Coordinates of C-alpha atoms in Angstrom, one line a residue:
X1413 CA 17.3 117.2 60.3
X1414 CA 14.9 119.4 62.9
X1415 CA 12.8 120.6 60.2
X1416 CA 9.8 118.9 62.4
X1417 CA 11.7 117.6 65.5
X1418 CA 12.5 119.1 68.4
X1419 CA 15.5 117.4 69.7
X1420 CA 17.3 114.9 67.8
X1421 CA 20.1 112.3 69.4
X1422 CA 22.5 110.0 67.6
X1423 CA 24.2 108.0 70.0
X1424 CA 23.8 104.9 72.5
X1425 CA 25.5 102.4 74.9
X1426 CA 26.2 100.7 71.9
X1427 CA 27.9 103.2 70.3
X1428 CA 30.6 102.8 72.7
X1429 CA 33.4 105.1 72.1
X1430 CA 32.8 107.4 69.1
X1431 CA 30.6 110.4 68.0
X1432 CA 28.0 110.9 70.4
X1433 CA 25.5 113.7 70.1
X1434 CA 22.2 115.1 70.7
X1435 CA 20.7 118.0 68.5
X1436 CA 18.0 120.3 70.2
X1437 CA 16.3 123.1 68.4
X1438 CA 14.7 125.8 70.8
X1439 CA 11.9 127.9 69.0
X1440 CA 10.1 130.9 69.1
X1441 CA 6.7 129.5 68.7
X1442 CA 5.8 125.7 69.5
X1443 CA 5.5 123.4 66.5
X1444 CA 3.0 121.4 68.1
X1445 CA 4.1 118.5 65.8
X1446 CA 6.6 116.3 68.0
X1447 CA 7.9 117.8 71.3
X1448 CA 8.8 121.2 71.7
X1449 CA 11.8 122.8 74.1
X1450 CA 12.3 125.8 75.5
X1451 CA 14.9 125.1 78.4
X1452 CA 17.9 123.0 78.7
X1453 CA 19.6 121.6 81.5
X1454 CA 23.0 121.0 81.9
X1455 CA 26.3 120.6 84.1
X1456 CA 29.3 122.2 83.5
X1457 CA 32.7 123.1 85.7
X1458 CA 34.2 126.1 87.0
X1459 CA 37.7 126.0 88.5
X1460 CA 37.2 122.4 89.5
X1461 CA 33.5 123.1 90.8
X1462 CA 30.1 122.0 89.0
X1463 CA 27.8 124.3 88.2
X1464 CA 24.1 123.5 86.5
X1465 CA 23.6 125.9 83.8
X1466 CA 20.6 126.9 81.7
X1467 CA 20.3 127.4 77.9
X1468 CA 17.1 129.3 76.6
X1469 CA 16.7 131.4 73.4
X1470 CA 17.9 133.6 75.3
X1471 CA 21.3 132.8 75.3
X1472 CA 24.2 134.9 74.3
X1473 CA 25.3 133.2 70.6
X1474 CA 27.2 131.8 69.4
X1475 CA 28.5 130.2 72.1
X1476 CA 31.4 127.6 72.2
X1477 CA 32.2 125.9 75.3
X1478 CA 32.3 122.3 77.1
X1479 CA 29.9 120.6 79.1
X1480 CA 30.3 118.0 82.4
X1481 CA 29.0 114.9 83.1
X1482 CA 25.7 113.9 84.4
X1483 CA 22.2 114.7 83.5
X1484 CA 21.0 116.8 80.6
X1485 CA 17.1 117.7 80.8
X1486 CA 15.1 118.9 78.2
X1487 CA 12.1 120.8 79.0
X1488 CA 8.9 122.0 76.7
X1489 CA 7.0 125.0 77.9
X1490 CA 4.4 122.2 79.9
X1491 CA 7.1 121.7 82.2
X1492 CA 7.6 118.0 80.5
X1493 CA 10.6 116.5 80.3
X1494 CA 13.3 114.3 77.7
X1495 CA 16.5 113.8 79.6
X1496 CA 20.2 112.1 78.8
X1497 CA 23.3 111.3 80.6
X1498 CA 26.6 112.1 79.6
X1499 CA 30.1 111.7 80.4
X1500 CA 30.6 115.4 79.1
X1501 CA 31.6 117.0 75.8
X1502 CA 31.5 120.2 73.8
X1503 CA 28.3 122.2 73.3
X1504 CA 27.9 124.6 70.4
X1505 CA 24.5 126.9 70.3
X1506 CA 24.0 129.1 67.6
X1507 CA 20.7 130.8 65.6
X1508 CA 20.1 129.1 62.1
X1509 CA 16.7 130.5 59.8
X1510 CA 15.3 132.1 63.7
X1511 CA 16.0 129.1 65.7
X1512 CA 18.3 128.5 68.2
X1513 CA 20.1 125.0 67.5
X1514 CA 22.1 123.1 70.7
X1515 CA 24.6 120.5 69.8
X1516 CA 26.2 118.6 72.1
X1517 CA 28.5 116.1 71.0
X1518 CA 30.9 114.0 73.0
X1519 CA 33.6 111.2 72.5
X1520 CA 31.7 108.5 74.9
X1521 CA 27.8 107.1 74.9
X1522 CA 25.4 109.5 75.5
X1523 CA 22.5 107.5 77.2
X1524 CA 18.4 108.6 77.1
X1525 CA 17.3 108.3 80.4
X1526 CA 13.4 108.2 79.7
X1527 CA 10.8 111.1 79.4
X1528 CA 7.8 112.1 77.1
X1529 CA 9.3 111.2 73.8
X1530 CA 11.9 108.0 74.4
X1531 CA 12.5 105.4 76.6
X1532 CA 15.9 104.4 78.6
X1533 CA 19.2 103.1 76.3
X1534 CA 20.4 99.9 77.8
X1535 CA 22.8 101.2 80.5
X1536 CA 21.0 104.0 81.6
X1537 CA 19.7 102.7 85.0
X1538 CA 23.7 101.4 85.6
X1539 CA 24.9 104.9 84.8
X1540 CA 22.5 106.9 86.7
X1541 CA 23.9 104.6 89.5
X1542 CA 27.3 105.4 88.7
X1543 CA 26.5 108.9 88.9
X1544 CA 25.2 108.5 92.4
X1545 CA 28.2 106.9 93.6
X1546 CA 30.1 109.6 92.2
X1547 CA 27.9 112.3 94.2
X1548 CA 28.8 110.8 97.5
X1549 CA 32.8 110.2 96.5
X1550 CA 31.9 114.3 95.7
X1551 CA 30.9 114.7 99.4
X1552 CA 33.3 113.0 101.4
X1553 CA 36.5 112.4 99.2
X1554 CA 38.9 115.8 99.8
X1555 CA 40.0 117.1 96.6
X1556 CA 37.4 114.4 94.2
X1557 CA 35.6 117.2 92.5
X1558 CA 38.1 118.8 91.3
X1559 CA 39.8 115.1 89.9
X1560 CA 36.4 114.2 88.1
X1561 CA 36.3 117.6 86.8
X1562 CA 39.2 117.7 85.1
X1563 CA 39.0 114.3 83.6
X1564 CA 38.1 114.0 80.1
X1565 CA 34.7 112.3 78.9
X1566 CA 36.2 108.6 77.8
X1567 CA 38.5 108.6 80.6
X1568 CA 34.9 109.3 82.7
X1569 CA 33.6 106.6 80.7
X1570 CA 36.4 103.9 81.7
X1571 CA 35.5 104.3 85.1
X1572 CA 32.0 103.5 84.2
X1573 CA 32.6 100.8 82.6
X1574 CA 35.5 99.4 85.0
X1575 CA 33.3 99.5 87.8
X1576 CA 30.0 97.9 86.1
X1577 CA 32.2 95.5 85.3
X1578 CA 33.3 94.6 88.6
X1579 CA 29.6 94.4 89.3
X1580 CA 28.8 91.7 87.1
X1581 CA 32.2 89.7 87.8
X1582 CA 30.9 89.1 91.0
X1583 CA 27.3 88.2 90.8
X1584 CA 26.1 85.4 88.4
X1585 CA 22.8 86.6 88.8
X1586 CA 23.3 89.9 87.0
X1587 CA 25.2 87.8 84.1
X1588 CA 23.0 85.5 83.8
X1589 CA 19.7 88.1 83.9
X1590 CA 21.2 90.3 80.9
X1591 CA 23.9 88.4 79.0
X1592 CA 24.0 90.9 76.5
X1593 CA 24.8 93.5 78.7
X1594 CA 27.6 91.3 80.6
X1595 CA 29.0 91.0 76.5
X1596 CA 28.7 94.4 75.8
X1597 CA 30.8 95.1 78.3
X1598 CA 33.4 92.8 78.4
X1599 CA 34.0 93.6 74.3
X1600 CA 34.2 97.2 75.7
X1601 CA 36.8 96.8 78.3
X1602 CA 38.8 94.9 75.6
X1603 CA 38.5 97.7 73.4
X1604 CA 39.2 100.2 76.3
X1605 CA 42.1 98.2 77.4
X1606 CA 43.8 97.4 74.3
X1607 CA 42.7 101.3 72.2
X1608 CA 42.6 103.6 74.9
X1609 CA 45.2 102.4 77.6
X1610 CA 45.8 105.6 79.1
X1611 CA 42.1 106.6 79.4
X1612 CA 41.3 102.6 80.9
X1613 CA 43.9 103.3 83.4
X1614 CA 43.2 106.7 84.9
X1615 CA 39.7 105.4 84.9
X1616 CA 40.7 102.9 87.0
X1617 CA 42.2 105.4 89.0
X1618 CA 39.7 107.6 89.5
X1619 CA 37.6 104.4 90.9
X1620 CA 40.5 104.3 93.8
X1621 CA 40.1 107.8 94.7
X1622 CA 36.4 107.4 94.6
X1623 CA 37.1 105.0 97.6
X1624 CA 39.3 106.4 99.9
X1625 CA 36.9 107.4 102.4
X1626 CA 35.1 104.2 103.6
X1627 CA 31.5 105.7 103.4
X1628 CA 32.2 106.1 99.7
X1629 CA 34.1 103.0 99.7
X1630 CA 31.2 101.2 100.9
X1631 CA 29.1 101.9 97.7
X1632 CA 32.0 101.2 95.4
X1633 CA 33.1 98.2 96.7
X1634 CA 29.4 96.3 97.2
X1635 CA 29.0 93.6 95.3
X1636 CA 25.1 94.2 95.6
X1637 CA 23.7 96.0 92.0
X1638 CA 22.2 99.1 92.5
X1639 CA 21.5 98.3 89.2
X1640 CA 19.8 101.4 89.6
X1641 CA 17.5 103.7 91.1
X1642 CA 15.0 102.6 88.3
X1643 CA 14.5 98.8 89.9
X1644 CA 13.8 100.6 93.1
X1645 CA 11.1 103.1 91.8
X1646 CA 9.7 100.2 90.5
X1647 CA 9.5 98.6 93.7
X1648 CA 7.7 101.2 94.6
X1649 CA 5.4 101.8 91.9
X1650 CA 6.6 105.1 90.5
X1651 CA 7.5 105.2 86.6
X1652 CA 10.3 107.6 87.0
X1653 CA 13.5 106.9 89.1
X1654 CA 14.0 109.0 91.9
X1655 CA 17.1 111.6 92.3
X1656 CA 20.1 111.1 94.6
X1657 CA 19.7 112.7 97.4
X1658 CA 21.9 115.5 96.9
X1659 CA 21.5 119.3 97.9
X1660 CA 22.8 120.4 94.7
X1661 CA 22.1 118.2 91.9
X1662 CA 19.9 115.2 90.1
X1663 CA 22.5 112.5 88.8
X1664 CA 24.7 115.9 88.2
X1665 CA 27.9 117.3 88.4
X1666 CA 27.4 118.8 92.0

């Protein structure tokens, strides 16, 4: 499937829950053909903590071992970057015929966020807004890490999806600017509801911890968008959202 590719991802909003996944293949010696990496950058957990790790070809194979939510970046040897987010999963890396091959597959969307070879999946700016929120619960909620952490990647998803649909609930303008999104969405938390009860409902509890303390309750509660950082970047001119502003992440597991 990478026989000319350098990264490979089957998987959108979309997809909803499912197979998920994104194929990278790290080489020796650039292709030049399509877009070729040499660094990934992920999040994963230790005893309740994130931690951004790195995968090169020098990596000790095979390795077998989960990933966390937030941002994966992919990075060629020009410094130029593909990236996704992710409600976490499994990663397997592994040599095949010289070159190292990442998968990372998951049970919930897997979202491109924009970069040299793709654009952004329908979702993506909501998510990286998600994310952000998630940071500042990180920050002031005692004992939120550790929660997130723990929770598995469609339960993650749930509270995703419970709180963009809140969102939209309360502003006819968002409905009414992407009506496809709104239906996406409420055929989702159907779904959720009525095939993943116990996922939809710790979702929803992670959302109330999220809140406890009022400065994180603030951003969960508003009924204003944040769509996402993306509409703001725009604003500005720039073609690439900017980060949160967080000491020890980029829409990451801190």
């Amino acid at each position: 499937m990478l026989a000319h590719l350098g990264f490979l991802a089957g998987a959108n909003f979309h997809d909803s829950i499912g197979s998920a996944w994104l194929l990278v293949a790290l080489r020796e010696a650039p292709t030049l053909r399509h877009y070729d990496p040499e660094v990934i950058e992920y999040w994963g957990s230790d005893s309740g903590r994130g931690m951004q790790r790195t995968l090169t070809r020098q990596a000790v194979l095979p390795t077998d071992t989960d990933f966390s939510w937030g941002l994966i970046r992919i990075v060629d040897r020009l410094y130029v970057t593909n990236e996704y987010l992710t409600f976490g999963g499994h990663l397997l890396v592994d040599a095949i015929d010289g070159v190292v091959m990442a998968v990372f597959s998951s049970p919930a969307p897997l979202l491109r966020r924009g970069g040299h070879s793709q654009g952004w999946d329908e979702g993506a700016d909501s998510l990286g807004a998600f994310f952000s929120r998630l940071l500042l619960a990180v920050d002031y909620v005692p004992g939120f890490e550790s929660e997130v952490a723990s929770a598995d990647p469609v339960t993650r998803y749930a509270a995703f999806l419970g709180d963009a649909i809140g969102r939209y609930r309360d502003s006819a303008r968002l409905r009414a600017a992407d009506p496809d999104f709104w239906a996406h969405l409420l055929g989702d938390e159907h779904r959720m509801a009525t095939g993943h009860p116990e996922e939809w409902a710790a979702g929803a509890q992670l959302r109330r911890i999220a809140a406890a303390d009022d400065r994180a309750s603030n951003a969960f509660n508003s009924t204003v968008l944040h769509r996402s950082v993306q509409e703001s970047s725009e604003a500005a001119g720039t073609s690439d959202p900017p980060h949160p502003d967080h000491p020890a992440s980029d829409l990451g597991t801190p």
